[in-house]
XYZ file of C-alpha atoms in Angstrom:
566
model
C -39.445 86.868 -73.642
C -41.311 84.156 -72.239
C -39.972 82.673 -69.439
C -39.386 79.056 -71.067
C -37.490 80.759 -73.468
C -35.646 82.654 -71.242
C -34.559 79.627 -69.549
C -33.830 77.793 -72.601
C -31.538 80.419 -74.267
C -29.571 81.118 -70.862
C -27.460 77.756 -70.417
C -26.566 77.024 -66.257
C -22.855 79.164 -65.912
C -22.453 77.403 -62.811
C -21.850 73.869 -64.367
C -20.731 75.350 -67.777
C -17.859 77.189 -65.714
C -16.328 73.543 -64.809
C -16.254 72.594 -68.064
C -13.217 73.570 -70.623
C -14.251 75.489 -72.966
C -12.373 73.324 -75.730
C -14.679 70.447 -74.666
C -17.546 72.051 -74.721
C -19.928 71.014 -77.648
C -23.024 72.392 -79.048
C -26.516 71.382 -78.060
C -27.707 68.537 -80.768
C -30.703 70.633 -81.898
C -32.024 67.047 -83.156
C -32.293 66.154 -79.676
C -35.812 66.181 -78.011
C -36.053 68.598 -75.920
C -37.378 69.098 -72.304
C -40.574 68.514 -70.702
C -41.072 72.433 -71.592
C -39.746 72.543 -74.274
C -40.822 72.624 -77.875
C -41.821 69.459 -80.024
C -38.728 67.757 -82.386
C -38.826 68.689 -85.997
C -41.350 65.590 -87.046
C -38.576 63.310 -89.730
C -40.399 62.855 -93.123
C -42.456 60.284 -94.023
C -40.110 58.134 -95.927
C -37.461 57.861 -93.136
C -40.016 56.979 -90.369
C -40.061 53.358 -88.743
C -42.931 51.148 -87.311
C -42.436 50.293 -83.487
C -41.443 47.083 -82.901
C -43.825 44.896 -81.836
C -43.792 41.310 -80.965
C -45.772 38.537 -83.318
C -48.889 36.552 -81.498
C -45.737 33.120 -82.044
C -43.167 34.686 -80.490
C -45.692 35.393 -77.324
C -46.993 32.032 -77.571
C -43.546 30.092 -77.433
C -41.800 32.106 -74.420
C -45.288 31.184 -72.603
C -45.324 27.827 -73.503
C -41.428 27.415 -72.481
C -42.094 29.261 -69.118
C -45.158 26.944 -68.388
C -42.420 23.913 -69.393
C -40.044 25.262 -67.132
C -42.767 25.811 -63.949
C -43.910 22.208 -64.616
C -39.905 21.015 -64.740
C -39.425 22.707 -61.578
C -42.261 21.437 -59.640
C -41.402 17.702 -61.091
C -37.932 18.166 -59.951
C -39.197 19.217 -56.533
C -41.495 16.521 -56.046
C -38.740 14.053 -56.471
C -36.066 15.917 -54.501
C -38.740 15.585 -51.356
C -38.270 11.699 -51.861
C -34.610 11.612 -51.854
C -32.577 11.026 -48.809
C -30.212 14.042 -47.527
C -27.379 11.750 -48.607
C -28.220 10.975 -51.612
C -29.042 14.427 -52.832
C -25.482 15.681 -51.306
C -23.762 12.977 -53.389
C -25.540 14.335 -56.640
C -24.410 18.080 -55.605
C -20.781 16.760 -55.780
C -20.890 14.641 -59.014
C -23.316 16.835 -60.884
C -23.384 20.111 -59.499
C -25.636 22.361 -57.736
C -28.381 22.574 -60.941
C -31.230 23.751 -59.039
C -31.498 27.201 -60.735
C -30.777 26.110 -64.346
C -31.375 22.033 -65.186
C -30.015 22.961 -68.490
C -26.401 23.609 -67.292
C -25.877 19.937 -66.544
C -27.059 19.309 -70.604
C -24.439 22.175 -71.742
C -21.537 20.249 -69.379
C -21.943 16.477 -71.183
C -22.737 18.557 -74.730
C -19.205 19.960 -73.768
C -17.553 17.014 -72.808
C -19.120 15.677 -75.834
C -17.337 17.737 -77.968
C -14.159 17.650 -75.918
C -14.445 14.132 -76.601
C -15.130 14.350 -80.274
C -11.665 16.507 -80.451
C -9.602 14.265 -78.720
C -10.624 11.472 -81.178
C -8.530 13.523 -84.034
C -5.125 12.951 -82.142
C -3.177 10.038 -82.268
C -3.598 6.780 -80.971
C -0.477 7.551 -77.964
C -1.841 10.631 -77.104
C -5.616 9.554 -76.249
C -6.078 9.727 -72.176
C -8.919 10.239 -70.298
C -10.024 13.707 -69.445
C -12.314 15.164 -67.512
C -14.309 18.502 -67.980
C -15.111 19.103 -64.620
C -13.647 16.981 -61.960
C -10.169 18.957 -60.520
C -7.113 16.980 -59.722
C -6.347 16.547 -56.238
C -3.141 17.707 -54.428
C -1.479 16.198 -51.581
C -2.140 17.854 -48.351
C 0.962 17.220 -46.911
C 4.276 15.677 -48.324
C 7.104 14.203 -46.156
C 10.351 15.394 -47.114
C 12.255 12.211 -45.638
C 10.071 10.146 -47.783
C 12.345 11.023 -50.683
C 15.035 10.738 -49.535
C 17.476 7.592 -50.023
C 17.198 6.306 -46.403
C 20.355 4.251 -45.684
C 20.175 0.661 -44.040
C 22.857 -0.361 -41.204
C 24.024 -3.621 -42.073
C 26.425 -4.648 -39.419
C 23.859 -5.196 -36.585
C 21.894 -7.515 -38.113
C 23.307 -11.378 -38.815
C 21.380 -12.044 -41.952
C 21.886 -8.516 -43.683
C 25.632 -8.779 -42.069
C 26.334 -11.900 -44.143
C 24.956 -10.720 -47.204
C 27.838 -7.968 -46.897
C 30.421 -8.053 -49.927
C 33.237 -6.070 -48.424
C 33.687 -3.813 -45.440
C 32.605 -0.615 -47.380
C 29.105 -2.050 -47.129
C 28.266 -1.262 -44.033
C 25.300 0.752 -45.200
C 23.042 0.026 -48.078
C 20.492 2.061 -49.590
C 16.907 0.577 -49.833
C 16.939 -0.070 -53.228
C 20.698 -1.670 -53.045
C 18.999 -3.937 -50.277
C 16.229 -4.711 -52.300
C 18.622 -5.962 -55.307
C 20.868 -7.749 -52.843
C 18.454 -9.514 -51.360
C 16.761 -10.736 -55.045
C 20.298 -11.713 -55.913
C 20.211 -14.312 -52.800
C 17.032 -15.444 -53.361
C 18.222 -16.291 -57.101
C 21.020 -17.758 -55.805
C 19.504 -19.918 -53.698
C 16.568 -21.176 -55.717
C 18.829 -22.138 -58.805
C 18.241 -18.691 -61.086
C 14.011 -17.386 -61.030
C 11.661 -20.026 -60.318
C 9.571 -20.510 -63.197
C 6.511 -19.593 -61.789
C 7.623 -16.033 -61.616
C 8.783 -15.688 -65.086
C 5.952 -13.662 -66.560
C 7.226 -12.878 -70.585
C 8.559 -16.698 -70.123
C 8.130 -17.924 -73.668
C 7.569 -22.190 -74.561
C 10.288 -23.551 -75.727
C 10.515 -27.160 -77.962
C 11.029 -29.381 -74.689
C 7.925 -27.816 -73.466
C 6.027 -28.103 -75.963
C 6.618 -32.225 -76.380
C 5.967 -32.445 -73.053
C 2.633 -30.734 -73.211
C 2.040 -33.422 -76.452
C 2.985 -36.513 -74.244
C 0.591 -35.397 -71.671
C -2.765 -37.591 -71.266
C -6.140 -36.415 -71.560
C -6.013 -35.158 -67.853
C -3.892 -32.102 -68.569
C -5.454 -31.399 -72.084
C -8.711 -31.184 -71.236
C -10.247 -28.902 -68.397
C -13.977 -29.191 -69.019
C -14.299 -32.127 -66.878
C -12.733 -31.265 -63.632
C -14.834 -27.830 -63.401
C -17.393 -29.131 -60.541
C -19.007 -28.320 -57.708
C -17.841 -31.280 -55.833
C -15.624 -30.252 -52.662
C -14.289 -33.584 -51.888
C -12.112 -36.632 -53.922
C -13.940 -38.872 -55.381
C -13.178 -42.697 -54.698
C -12.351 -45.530 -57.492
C -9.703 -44.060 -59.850
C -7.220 -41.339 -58.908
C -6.226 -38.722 -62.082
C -2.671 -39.267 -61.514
C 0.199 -38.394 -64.019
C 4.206 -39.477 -63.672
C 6.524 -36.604 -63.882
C 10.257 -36.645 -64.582
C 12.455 -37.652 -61.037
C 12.607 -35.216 -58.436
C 16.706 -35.837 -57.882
C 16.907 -36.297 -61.511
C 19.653 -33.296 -61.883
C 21.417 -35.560 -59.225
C 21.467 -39.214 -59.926
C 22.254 -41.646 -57.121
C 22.712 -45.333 -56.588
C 21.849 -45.169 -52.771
C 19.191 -45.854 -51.298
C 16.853 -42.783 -50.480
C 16.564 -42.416 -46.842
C 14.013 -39.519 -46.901
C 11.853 -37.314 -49.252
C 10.416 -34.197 -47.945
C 8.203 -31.420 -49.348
C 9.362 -27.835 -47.870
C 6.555 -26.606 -45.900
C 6.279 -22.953 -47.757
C 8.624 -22.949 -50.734
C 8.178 -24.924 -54.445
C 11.387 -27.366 -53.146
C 11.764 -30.875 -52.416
C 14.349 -32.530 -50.434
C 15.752 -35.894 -51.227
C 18.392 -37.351 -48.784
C 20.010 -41.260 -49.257
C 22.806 -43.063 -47.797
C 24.983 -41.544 -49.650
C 25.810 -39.250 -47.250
C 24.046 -35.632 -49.184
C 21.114 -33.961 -48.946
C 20.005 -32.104 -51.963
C 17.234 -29.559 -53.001
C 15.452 -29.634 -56.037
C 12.883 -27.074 -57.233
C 9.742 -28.683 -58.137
C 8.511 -28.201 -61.581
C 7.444 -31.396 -62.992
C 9.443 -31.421 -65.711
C 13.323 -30.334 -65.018
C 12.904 -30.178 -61.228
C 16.338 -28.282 -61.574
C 18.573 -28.935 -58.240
C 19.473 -25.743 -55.890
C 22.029 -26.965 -53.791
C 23.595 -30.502 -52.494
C 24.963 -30.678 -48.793
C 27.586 -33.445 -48.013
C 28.052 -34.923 -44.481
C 30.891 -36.726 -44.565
C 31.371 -40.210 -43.253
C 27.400 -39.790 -42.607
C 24.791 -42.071 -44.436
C 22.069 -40.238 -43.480
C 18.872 -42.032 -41.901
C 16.392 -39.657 -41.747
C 16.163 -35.913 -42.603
C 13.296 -33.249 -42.244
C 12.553 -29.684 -42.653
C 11.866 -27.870 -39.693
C 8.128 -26.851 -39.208
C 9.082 -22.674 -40.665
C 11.551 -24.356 -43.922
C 14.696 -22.794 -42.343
C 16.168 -25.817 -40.674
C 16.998 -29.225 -42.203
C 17.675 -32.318 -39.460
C 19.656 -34.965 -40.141
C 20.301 -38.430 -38.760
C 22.694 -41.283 -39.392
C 22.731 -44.832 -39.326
C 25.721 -45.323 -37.018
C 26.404 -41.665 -35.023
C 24.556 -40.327 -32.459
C 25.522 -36.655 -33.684
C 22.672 -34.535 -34.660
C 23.514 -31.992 -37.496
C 21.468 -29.175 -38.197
C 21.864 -27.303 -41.300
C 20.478 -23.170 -41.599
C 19.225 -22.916 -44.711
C 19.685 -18.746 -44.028
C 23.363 -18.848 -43.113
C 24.322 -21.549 -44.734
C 25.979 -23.333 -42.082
C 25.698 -26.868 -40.749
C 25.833 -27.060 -37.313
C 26.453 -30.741 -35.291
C 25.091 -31.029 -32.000
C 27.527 -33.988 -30.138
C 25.747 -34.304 -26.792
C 22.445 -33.681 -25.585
C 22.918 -32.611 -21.731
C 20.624 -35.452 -19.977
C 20.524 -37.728 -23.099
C 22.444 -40.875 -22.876
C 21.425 -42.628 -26.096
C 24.134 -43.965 -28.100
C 22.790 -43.596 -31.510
C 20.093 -40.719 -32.465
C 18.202 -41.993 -35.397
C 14.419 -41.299 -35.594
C 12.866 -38.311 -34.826
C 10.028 -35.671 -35.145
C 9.385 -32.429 -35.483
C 5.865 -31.522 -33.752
C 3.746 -29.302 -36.623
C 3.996 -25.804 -34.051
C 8.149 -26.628 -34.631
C 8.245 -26.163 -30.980
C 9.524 -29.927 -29.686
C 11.508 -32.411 -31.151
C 10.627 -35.807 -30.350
C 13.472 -38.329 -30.142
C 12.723 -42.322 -30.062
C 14.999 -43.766 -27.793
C 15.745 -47.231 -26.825
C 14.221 -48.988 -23.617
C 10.784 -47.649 -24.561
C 12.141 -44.035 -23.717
C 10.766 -41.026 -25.912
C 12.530 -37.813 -25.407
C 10.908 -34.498 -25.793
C 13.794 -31.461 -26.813
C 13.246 -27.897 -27.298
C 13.710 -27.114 -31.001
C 15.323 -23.642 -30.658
C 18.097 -25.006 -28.134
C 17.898 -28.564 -28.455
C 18.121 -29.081 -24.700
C 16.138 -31.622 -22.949
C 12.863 -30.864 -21.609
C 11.776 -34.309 -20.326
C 11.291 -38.322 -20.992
C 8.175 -40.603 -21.106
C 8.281 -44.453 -20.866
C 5.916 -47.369 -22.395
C 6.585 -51.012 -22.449
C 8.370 -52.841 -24.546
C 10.224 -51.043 -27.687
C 9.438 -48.041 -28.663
C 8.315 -48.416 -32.587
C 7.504 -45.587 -34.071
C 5.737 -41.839 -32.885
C 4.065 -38.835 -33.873
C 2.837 -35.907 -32.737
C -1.244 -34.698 -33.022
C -2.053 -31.993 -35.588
C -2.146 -29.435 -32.692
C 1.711 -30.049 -31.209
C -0.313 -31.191 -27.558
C -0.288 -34.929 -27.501
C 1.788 -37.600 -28.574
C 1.385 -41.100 -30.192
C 3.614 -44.099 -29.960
C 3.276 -47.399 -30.929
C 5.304 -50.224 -29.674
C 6.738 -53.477 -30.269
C 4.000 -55.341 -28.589
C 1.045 -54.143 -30.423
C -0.144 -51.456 -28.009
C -0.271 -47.772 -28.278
C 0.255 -44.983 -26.115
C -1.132 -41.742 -25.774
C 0.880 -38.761 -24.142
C 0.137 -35.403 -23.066
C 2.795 -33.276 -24.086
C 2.700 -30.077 -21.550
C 2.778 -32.477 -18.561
C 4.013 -35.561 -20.013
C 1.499 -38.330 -18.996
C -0.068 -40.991 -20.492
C -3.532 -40.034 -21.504
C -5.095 -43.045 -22.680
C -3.473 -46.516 -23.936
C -4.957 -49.312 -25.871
C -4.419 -52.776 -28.274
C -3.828 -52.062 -31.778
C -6.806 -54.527 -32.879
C -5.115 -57.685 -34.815
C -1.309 -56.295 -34.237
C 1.547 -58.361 -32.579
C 3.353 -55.653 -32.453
C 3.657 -52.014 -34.716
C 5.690 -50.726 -37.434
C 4.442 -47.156 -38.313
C 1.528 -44.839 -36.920
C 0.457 -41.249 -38.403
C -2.405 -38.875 -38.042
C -4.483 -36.302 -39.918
C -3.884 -32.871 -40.306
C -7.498 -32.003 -39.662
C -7.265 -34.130 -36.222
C -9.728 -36.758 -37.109
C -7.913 -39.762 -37.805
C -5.079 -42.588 -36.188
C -3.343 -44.871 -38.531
C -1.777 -47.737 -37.249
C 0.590 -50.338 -39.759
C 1.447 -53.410 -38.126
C 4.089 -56.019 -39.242
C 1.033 -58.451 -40.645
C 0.461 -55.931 -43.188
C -2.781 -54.725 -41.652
C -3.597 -50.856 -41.323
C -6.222 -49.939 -38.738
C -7.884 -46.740 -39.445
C -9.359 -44.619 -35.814
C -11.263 -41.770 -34.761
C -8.730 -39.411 -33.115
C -11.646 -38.901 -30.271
C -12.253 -42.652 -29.519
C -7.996 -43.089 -28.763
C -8.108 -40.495 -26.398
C -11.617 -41.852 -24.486
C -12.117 -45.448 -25.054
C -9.616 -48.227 -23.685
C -10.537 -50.471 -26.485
C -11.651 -48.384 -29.504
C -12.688 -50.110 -32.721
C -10.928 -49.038 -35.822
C -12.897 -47.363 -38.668
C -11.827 -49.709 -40.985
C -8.569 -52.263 -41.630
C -7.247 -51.872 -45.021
C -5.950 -55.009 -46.064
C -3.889 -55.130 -49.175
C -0.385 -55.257 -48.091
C 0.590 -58.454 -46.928
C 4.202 -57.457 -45.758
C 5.045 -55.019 -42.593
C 3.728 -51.849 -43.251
C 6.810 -49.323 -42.610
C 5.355 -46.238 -43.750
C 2.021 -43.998 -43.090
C 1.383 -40.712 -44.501
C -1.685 -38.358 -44.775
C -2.235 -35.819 -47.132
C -2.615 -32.054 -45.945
C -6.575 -32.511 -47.145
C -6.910 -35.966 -45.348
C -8.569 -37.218 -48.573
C -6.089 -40.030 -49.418
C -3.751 -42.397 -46.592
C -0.665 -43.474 -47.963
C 0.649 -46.483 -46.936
C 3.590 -48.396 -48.132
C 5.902 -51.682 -47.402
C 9.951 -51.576 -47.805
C 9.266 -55.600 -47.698
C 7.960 -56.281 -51.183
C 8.306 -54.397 -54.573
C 5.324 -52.386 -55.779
C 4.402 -52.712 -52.219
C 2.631 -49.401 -51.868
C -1.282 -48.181 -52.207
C -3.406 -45.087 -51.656
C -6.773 -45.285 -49.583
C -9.353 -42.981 -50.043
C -11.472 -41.446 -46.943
C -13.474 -41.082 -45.431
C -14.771 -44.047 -47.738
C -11.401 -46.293 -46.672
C -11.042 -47.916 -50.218
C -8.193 -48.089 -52.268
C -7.527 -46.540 -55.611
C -7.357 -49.054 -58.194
C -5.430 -47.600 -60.823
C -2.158 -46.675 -58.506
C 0.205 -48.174 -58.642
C 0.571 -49.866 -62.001
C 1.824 -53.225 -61.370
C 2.575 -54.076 -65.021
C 4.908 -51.459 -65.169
C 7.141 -52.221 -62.067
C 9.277 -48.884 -61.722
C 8.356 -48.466 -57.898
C 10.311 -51.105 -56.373
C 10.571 -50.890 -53.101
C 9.577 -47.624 -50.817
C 11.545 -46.226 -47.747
C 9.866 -43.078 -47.657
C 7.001 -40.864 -49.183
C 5.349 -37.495 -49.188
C 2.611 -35.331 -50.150
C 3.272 -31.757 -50.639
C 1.532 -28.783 -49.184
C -1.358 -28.369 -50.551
C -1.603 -32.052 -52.462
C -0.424 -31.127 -55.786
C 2.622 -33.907 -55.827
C 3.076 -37.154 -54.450
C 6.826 -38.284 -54.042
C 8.199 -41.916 -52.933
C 12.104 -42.823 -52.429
C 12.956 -46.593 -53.552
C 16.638 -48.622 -52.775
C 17.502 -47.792 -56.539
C 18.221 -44.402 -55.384
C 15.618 -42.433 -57.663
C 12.974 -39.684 -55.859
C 9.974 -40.845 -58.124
C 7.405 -37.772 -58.187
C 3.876 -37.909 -59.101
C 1.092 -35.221 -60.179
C -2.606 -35.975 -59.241
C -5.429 -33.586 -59.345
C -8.549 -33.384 -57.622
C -12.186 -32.205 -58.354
C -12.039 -28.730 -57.246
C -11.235 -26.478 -60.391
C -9.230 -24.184 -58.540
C -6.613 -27.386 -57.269
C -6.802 -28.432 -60.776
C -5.744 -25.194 -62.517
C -2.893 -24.234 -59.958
C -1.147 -27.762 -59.942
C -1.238 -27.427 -64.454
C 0.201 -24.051 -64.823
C 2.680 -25.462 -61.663
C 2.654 -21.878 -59.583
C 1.862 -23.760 -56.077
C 2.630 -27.100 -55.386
């Protein structure tokens, strides 16, 4: 036997020996066999295949796609070499690293795509935005005392301590705090101010009002300008319903104050209460009324921070000093080194810092507003008329009965400069700007002299700006608007007695007031408010008359209509 077949016929007992014999299976004589072994049995001719070859298309297509691909790539390369590091990492993280296959950046938005196309078949409350192939982010690190209700002590502090309803409440959680703490701002306001009612629907009353209101507050087109300062000749003014309108008096209103951070107005008269109204313009519903008694008040004022109102009377030298946070009035009898008999006009400098006291004998006395102690006294000649302090709490300004006025330094208390109010024999009134630029003077001639803060404090005879002329009766009171666009001035001498100058241009509106109308009378006191949205003047009828006015400036315009600042 030849030695292939020998080979062939012999299987290897060695690896057939680790094989069971049940598994074993017989050698598929179809099978080709090995390199020496005989050919396979040829399969007819009907059963046999072609090879598979590919078609000339086929060839030309992959090579054509592989040639796209090379060009892709070298595109792709030449741009990447013109990109900045940082901009290339930023692509990596919102794209993906795409620099083996482009087309996996095509099969994420086809996917999204059709993510997208699925979502569209549910309902209109289940539709949120997904994404394919950004991951949501975990916390690293979550404080455990976060969630829990921290507890707040409530007996070592005097403002939480009063808000206390019972002795159990010693401790309130944060959110307990929270609610207690809306309640007394409720409380105090009069219910929710109406500029933070946001699903606050018009009712009937507001919807004649908005009918009776002129072409100022129906059309806006107009005051939409670029200009960034008043313009002179007619003001856009508006008369609004009373500010003590909730609380009708026949007394004379002593004072009318805007509060220096809150929508409220205070209107004090001789009828011994001070009240607080929250301005609206149309309601102006009243907060709260506080009744000194046996005390026609004088004069009262905020404190420069709204938590303090002052109050003087026309016959006591007691000082009373209400906390608008506690709720408690406090009198202060005696002033150690003070030895007026009657305390009646005051001010508070704009820091709150000093109180200025006029006193008689041409004394002004300077007190420390937190513990109304005395800190010192400055002199002038003659009577001491009226006084102010500068827009930066350092100097003072006093006029007096002989026509002069006196400049003070407030730190060391001496007279910086002093000089004749041109044309005056003696002074009523003096105020200046808030922006520091201006001294008004009102004399008792009716004459009010207009100055350059910077000549009073240099020049011994300084010439006024300009002397506005149209009162012809004392001139009691000066006021300035926060802006220092518009000079108040008023008489308590003559009915209707009142006018508003425009600066820097010094000329007087002509369509305030309206004389034909007479329902001014005659003004003891005035105000603008914060940021020049209202104008209010008390008259001897006992009525707080309040006025809108709007200025150029769209934004002004639009906050004073929809009333959120005042």
């Amino acid at each position: 036997m030849p030695p292939e077949r020998r080979s062939r016929a012999r299987p290897d007992r060695s690896a057939g020996a680790r094989l069971d014999r049940k598994s074993r299976k017989k050698p598929d004589r179809r099978a080709a066999a090995g390199p020496g072994g005989p050919p396979r049995k040829a399969a007819p001719s009907s059963q046999r295949k072609p090879p598979a070859r590919p078609s000339a298309a086929a060839a030309a297509i992959a090579v054509a796609a592989e040639e796209e691909r090379r060009l892709r790539q070298r595109n792709r390369l030449a741009l990447e070499e013109d990109k900045p590091a940082v901009e290339r990492c930023l692509e990596e993280l919102v794209f993906g690293d795409v620099e083996d296959d482009e087309d996996a950046l095509l099969r994420r938005l086809q996917g999204s795509r059709v993510q997208a196309q699925e979502d569209s078949d549910d309902s209109e409350a289940e539709k949120e935005p997904k994404d394919n192939f950004l991951f949501q982010k975990k916390p690293v690190w979550v404080d455990e005392e976060d969630e829990d209700d921290e507890m707040v002590d409530m007996m070592n502090n005097r403002f939480r301590k009063d808000m206390m309803k019972n002795t159990g409440e010693s401790q309130l959680s944060k959110d307990k705090l929270q609610k207690r703490l809306k309640e007394e701002f409720q409380h105090a306001m009069g219910g929710v101010p109406a500029w933070a009612e946001t699903n606050k629907q018009k009712t009937s009353l507001d919807d004649e009002s908005e009918e009776d209101e002129d072409d100022l507050l129906q059309r806006t087109g107009n005051f939409i300008s670029t200009s960034t300062s008043l313009p002179k000749g007619i003001l856009k003014i508006k008369n609004c319903q009373h500010a003590n309108a909730e609380r009708p008096t026949t007394a004379r209103i002593s004072s009318v104050q805007f509060h220096p951070r809150a929508q409220v107005v205070m209107v004090a008269a001789l009828d011994n209460a001070v009240s607080l109204f929250q301005v609206d313009g149309r309601t102006n519903p009243k907060i709260q009324s506080i009744y000194l008694e046996k005390f026609p008040i004088y004069k009262a004022c905020f404190s420069a921070n709204g938590e303090e109102v002052l109050a003087t009377s026309i016959h006591s030298k007691v000082l009373y000093v209400y906390d608008m946070l506690a709720g408690k009035l406090i009198p202060v009898h005696q002033v150690r080194g003070l030895k007026e008999k009657l305390v009646r006009s005051f001010e508070v400098s704009p820091d709150g810092s000093f109180l200025l006291i006029n006193g008689v004998a041409g004394y002004l006395h300077l007190l420390s507003m937190k513990t109304k102690e005395l800190i010192g006294s400055m002199k002038i000649n003659g009577r001491v008329a009226a006084s102010t302090f500068s827009s930066d709490s350092k100097k003072v300004y006093a006029s007096s009965g002989d026509g002069e006025v006196y400049v003070w330094d407030v730190n060391s208390r001496k007279c910086l400069n002093r000089f004749v109010d041109e044309g005056s024999l003696y002074g009523l009134s003096i105020a200046t700007s808030r922006n520091g630029q201006y001294v008004a003077c009102g004399s008792n001639c009716g004459v009010v002299n207009i100055y350059n803060q910077d000549s009073c404090l240099q020049e011994t005879n300084p010439k006024p700006v300009k002397a506005i002329m149209n009162l012809v009766t004392g001139v009691t009171s000066l006021t300035f608007n926060p802006t220092t666009e518009i000079l108040a001035i008023a008489s308590e001498e003559m009915k209707e007695a009142v006018r508003l100058v425009h600066l820097p241009s010094c000329t007087v509106f002509s369509n305030f007031p309206v004389i034909k109308k007479k329902t001014i009378s005659l003004v003891h006191t005035m105000d603008f408010s914060p940021r020049s949205g209202y104008f209010a003047l008390g008259n001897e009828k006992g009525k707080a008359l309040l006025y809108r006015y709007c200025f150029p400036r769209s934004l002004a315009v639009n906050k004073d209509i929809n009333h959120r600042e005042i």
